[in-house]
Short mmCIF file of C-alpha atoms and ligand atoms in Angstrom, two decimals:
data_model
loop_
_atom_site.label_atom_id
_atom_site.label_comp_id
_atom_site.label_asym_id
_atom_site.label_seq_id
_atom_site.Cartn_x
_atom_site.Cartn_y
_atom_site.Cartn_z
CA UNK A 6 165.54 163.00 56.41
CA UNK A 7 166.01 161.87 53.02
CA UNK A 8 165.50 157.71 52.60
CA UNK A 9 168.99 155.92 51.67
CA UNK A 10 168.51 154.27 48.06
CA UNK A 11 170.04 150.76 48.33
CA UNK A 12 171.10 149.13 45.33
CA UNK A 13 171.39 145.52 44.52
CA UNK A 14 172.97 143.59 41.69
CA UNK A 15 172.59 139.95 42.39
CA UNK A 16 171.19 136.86 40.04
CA UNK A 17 170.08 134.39 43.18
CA UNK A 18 166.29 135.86 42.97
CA UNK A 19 165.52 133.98 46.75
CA UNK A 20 168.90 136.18 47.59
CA UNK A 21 167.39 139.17 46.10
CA UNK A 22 163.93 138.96 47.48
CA UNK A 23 165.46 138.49 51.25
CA UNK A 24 167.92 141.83 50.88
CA UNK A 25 165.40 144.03 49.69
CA UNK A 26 162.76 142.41 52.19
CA UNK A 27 165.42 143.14 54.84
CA UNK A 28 166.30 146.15 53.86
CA UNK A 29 163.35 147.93 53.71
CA UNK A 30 161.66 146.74 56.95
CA UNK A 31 165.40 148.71 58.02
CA UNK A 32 164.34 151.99 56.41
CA UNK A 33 165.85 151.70 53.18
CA UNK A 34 164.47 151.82 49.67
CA UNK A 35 166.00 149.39 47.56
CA UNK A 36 166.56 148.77 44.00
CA UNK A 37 168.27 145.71 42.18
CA UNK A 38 168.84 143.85 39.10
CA UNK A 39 169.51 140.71 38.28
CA UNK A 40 172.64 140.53 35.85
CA UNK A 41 175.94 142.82 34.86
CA UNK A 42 174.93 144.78 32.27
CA UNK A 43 171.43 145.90 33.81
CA UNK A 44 172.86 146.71 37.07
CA UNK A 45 175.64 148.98 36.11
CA UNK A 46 173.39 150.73 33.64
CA UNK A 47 171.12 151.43 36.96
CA UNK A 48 173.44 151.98 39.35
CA UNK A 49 174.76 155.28 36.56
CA UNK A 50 171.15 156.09 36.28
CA UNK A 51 169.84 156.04 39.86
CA UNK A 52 172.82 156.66 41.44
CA UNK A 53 172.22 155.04 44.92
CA UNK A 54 173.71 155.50 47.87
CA UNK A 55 175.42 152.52 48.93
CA UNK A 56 175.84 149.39 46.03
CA UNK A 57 175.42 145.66 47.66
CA UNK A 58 177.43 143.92 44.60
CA UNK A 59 177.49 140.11 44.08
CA UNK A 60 181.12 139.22 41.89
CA UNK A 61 179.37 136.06 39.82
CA UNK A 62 177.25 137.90 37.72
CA UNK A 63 175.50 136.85 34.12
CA UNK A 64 176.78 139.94 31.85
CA UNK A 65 179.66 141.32 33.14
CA UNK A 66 180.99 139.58 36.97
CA UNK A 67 181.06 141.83 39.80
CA UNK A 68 184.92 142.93 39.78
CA UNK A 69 184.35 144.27 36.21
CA UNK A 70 181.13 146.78 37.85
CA UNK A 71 183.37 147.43 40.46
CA UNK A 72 186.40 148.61 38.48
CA UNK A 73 183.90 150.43 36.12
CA UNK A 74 182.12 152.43 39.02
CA UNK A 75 185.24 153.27 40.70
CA UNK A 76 186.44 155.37 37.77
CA UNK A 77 183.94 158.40 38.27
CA UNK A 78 181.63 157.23 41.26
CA UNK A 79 182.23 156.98 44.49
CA UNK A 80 179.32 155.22 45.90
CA UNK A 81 180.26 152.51 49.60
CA UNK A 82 180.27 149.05 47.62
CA UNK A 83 179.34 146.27 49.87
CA UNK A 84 180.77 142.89 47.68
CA UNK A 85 178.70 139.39 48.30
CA UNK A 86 181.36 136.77 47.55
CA UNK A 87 180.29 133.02 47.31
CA UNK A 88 184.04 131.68 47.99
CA UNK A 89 186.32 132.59 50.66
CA UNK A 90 189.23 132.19 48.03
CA UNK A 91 187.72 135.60 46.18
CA UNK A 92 188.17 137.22 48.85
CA UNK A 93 192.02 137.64 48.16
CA UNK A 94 191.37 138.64 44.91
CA UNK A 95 189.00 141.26 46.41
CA UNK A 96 191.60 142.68 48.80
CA UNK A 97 194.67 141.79 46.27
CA UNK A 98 193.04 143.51 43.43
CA UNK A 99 192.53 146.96 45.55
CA UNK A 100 189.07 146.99 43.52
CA UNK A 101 187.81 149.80 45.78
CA UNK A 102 185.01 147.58 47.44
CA UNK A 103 184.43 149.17 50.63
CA UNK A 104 183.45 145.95 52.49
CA UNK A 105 182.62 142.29 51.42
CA UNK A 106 180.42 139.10 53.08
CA UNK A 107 181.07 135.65 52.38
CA UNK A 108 177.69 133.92 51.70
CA UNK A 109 175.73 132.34 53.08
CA UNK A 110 175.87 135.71 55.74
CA UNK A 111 172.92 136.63 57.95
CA UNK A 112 171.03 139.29 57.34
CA UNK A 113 171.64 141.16 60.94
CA UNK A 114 175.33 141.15 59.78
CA UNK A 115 174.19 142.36 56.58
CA UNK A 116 171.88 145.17 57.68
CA UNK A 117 175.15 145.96 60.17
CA UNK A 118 177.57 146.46 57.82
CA UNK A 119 175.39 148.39 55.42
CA UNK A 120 174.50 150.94 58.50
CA UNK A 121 178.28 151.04 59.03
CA UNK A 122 179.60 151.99 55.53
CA UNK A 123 176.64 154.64 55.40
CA UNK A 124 177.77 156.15 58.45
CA UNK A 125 181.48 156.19 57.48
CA UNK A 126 179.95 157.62 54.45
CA UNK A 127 178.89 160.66 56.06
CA UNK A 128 174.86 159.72 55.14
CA UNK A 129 172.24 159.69 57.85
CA UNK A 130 170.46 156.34 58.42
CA UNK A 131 166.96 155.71 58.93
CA UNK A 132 165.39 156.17 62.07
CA UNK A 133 165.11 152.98 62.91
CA UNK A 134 168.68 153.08 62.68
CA UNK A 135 169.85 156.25 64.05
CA UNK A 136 167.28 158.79 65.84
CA UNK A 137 166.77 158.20 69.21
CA UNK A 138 162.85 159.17 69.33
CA UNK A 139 160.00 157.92 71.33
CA UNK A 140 158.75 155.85 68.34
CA UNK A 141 161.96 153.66 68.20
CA UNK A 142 160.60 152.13 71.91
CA UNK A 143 158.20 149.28 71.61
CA UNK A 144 156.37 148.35 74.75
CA UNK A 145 154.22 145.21 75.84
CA UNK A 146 153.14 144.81 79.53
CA UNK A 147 156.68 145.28 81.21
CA UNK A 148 158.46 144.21 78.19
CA UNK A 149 160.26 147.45 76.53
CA UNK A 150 162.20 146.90 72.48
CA UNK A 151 164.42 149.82 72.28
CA UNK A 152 165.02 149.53 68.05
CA UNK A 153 167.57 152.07 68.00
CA UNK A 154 170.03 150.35 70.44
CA UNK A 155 168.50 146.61 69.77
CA UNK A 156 168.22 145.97 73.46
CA UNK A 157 165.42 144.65 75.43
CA UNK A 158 164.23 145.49 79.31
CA UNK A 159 161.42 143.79 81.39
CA UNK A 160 160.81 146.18 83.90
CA UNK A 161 164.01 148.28 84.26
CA UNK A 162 166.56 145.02 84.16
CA UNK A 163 168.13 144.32 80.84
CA UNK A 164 167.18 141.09 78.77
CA UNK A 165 170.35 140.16 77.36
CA UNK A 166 168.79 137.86 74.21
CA UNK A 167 170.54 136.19 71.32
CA UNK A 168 170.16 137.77 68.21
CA UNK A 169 167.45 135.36 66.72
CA UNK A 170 165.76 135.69 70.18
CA UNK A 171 165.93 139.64 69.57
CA UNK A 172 164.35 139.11 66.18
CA UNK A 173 161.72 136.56 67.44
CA UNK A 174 160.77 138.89 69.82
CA UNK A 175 160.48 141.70 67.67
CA UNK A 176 158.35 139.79 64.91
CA UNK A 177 156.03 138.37 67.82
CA UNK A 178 155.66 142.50 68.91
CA UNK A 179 154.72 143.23 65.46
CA UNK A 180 152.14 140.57 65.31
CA UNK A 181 150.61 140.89 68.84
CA UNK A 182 147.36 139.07 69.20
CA UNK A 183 147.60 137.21 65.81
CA UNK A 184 147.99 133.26 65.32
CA UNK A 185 151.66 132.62 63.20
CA UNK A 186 152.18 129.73 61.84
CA UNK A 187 155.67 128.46 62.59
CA UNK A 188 156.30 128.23 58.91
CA UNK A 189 155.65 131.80 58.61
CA UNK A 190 157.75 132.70 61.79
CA UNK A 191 160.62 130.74 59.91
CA UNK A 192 160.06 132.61 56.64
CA UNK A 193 159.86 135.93 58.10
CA UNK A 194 162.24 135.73 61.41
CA UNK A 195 165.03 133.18 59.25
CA UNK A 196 164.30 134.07 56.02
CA UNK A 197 166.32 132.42 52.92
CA UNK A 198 169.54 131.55 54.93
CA UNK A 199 168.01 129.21 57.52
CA UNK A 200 169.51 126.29 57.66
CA UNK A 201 166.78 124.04 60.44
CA UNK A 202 163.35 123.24 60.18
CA UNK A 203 160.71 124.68 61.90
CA UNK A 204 161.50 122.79 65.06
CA UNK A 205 164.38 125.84 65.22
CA UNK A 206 161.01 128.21 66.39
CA UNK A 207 160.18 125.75 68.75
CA UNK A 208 163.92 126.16 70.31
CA UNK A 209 164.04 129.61 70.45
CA UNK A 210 160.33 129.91 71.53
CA UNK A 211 161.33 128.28 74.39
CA UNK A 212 164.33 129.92 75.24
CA UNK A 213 162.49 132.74 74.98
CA UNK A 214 160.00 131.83 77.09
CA UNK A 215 162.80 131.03 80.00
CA UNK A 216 163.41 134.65 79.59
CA UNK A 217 160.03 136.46 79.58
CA UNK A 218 157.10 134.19 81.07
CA UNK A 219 156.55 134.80 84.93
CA UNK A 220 156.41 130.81 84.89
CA UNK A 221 157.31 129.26 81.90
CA UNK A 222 156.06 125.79 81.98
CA UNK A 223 152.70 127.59 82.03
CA UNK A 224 153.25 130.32 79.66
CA UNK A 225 150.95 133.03 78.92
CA UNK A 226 152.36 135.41 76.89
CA UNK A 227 153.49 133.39 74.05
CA UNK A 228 151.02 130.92 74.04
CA UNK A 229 151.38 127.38 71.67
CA UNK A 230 148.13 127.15 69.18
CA UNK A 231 147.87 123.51 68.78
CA UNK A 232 149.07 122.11 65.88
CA UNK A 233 150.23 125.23 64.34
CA UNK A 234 151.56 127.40 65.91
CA UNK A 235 152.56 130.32 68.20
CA UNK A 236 150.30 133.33 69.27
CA UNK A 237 152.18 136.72 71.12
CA UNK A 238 149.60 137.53 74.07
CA UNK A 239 151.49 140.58 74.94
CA1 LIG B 10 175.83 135.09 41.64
#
């Protein structure tokens, strides 16, 4: 199955580095640039799949790529608008955007609506986001991550989790055994559009905790490294 090509156009570099970070850990491969001009010069070259489009751009603004594209291409255009306000101009101007976020967005949404105009799009996804295969099931003791349908069992009862939980989870999986600094769970499991300290892993380590530790006032699967932080015991 061929790899959907992602492309980004989008100035805010901290914006840029989370989408493609994102994106990729989803399946895709990305490719972006940072102002008007550059970006709908690659977009023609590359041609990518699916176009994630911010409308404030250096060079020409995002409308202008838009109405450009729509002439002979007919790529799913995801728009990134900074003001609610643009979005009438979005839907009033009938630019041919296919969908649109109002930042600051989180990246789950993101990732969602990008899987959702590929699909309508008639393009297959990535496995992680479509194929139903052994390797989408991560297990840990009695603790099963089915990737495909986001949705987590102990045993054979359903963990209904919140979606940071989910992603919490999932990070701790990937990094089984190893000592994570709660600044680095932030960076990785938040990312750029986190809006609490690191006292936010604490929460949801916790509430996690309630859900997965046989007793969780003495927990022993995600244990608390003194003084810095968190390590996933399986
Ligand atoms: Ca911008």
């Amino acid at each position: 199955m061929a790899i959907a090509t992602i492309a980004i156009i989008e100035d805010e570099e901290s914006l840029v580095e989370a989408l493609e970070y994102n994106l990729q850990r989803a399946g895709y491969r990305t490719i972006a640039a940072r102002d008007g001009y550059a970006g709908l010069e690659m977009v023609r070259r590359e041609r990518p799949d699916l176009l994630i489009l911010d409308l404030m751009l250096p060079g020409i603004d995002g409308l202008e790529i838009c109405r450009q594209l729509r002439k002979d291409m007919h790529l799913p255009i995801l728009i990134l608008t900074a003001r609610d306000e643009e979005v009438d101009k979005i839907l009033g101007l009938e630019l041919g955007a296919d969908d649109y976020l109002t930042k600051p967005f989180s990246m789950r949404e993101l990732i969602a609506r990008v899987h959702a105009l590929l699909r309508r799009a008639g393009l297959s996804l990535p496995a992680s986001a479509a194929g139903a295969g052994p390797a989408q099931i991560l297990q840990s003791g009695d603790l099963t991550i089915d990737l495909t349908r986001q949705e987590v069992r102990r045993g054979d009862t359903p963990l209904p989790l919140k979606p940071k939980e989910y992603d919490l989870l999932l990070y701790f999986f990937r990094h089984k055994g190893q000592a994570l600094s709660r600044e680095q769970i932030l960076e990785q499991v938040w990312g750029w559009d986190y809006v609490g300290g690191s006292r936010t892993v604490d929460v949801h380590v916790r509430w996690l905790r309630r859900k997965i530790e046989p007793d969780p006032s003495h927990p022993t699967r995600i244990v608390t490294l003194r003084g810095t932080g968190y390590r996933f015991e399986g």
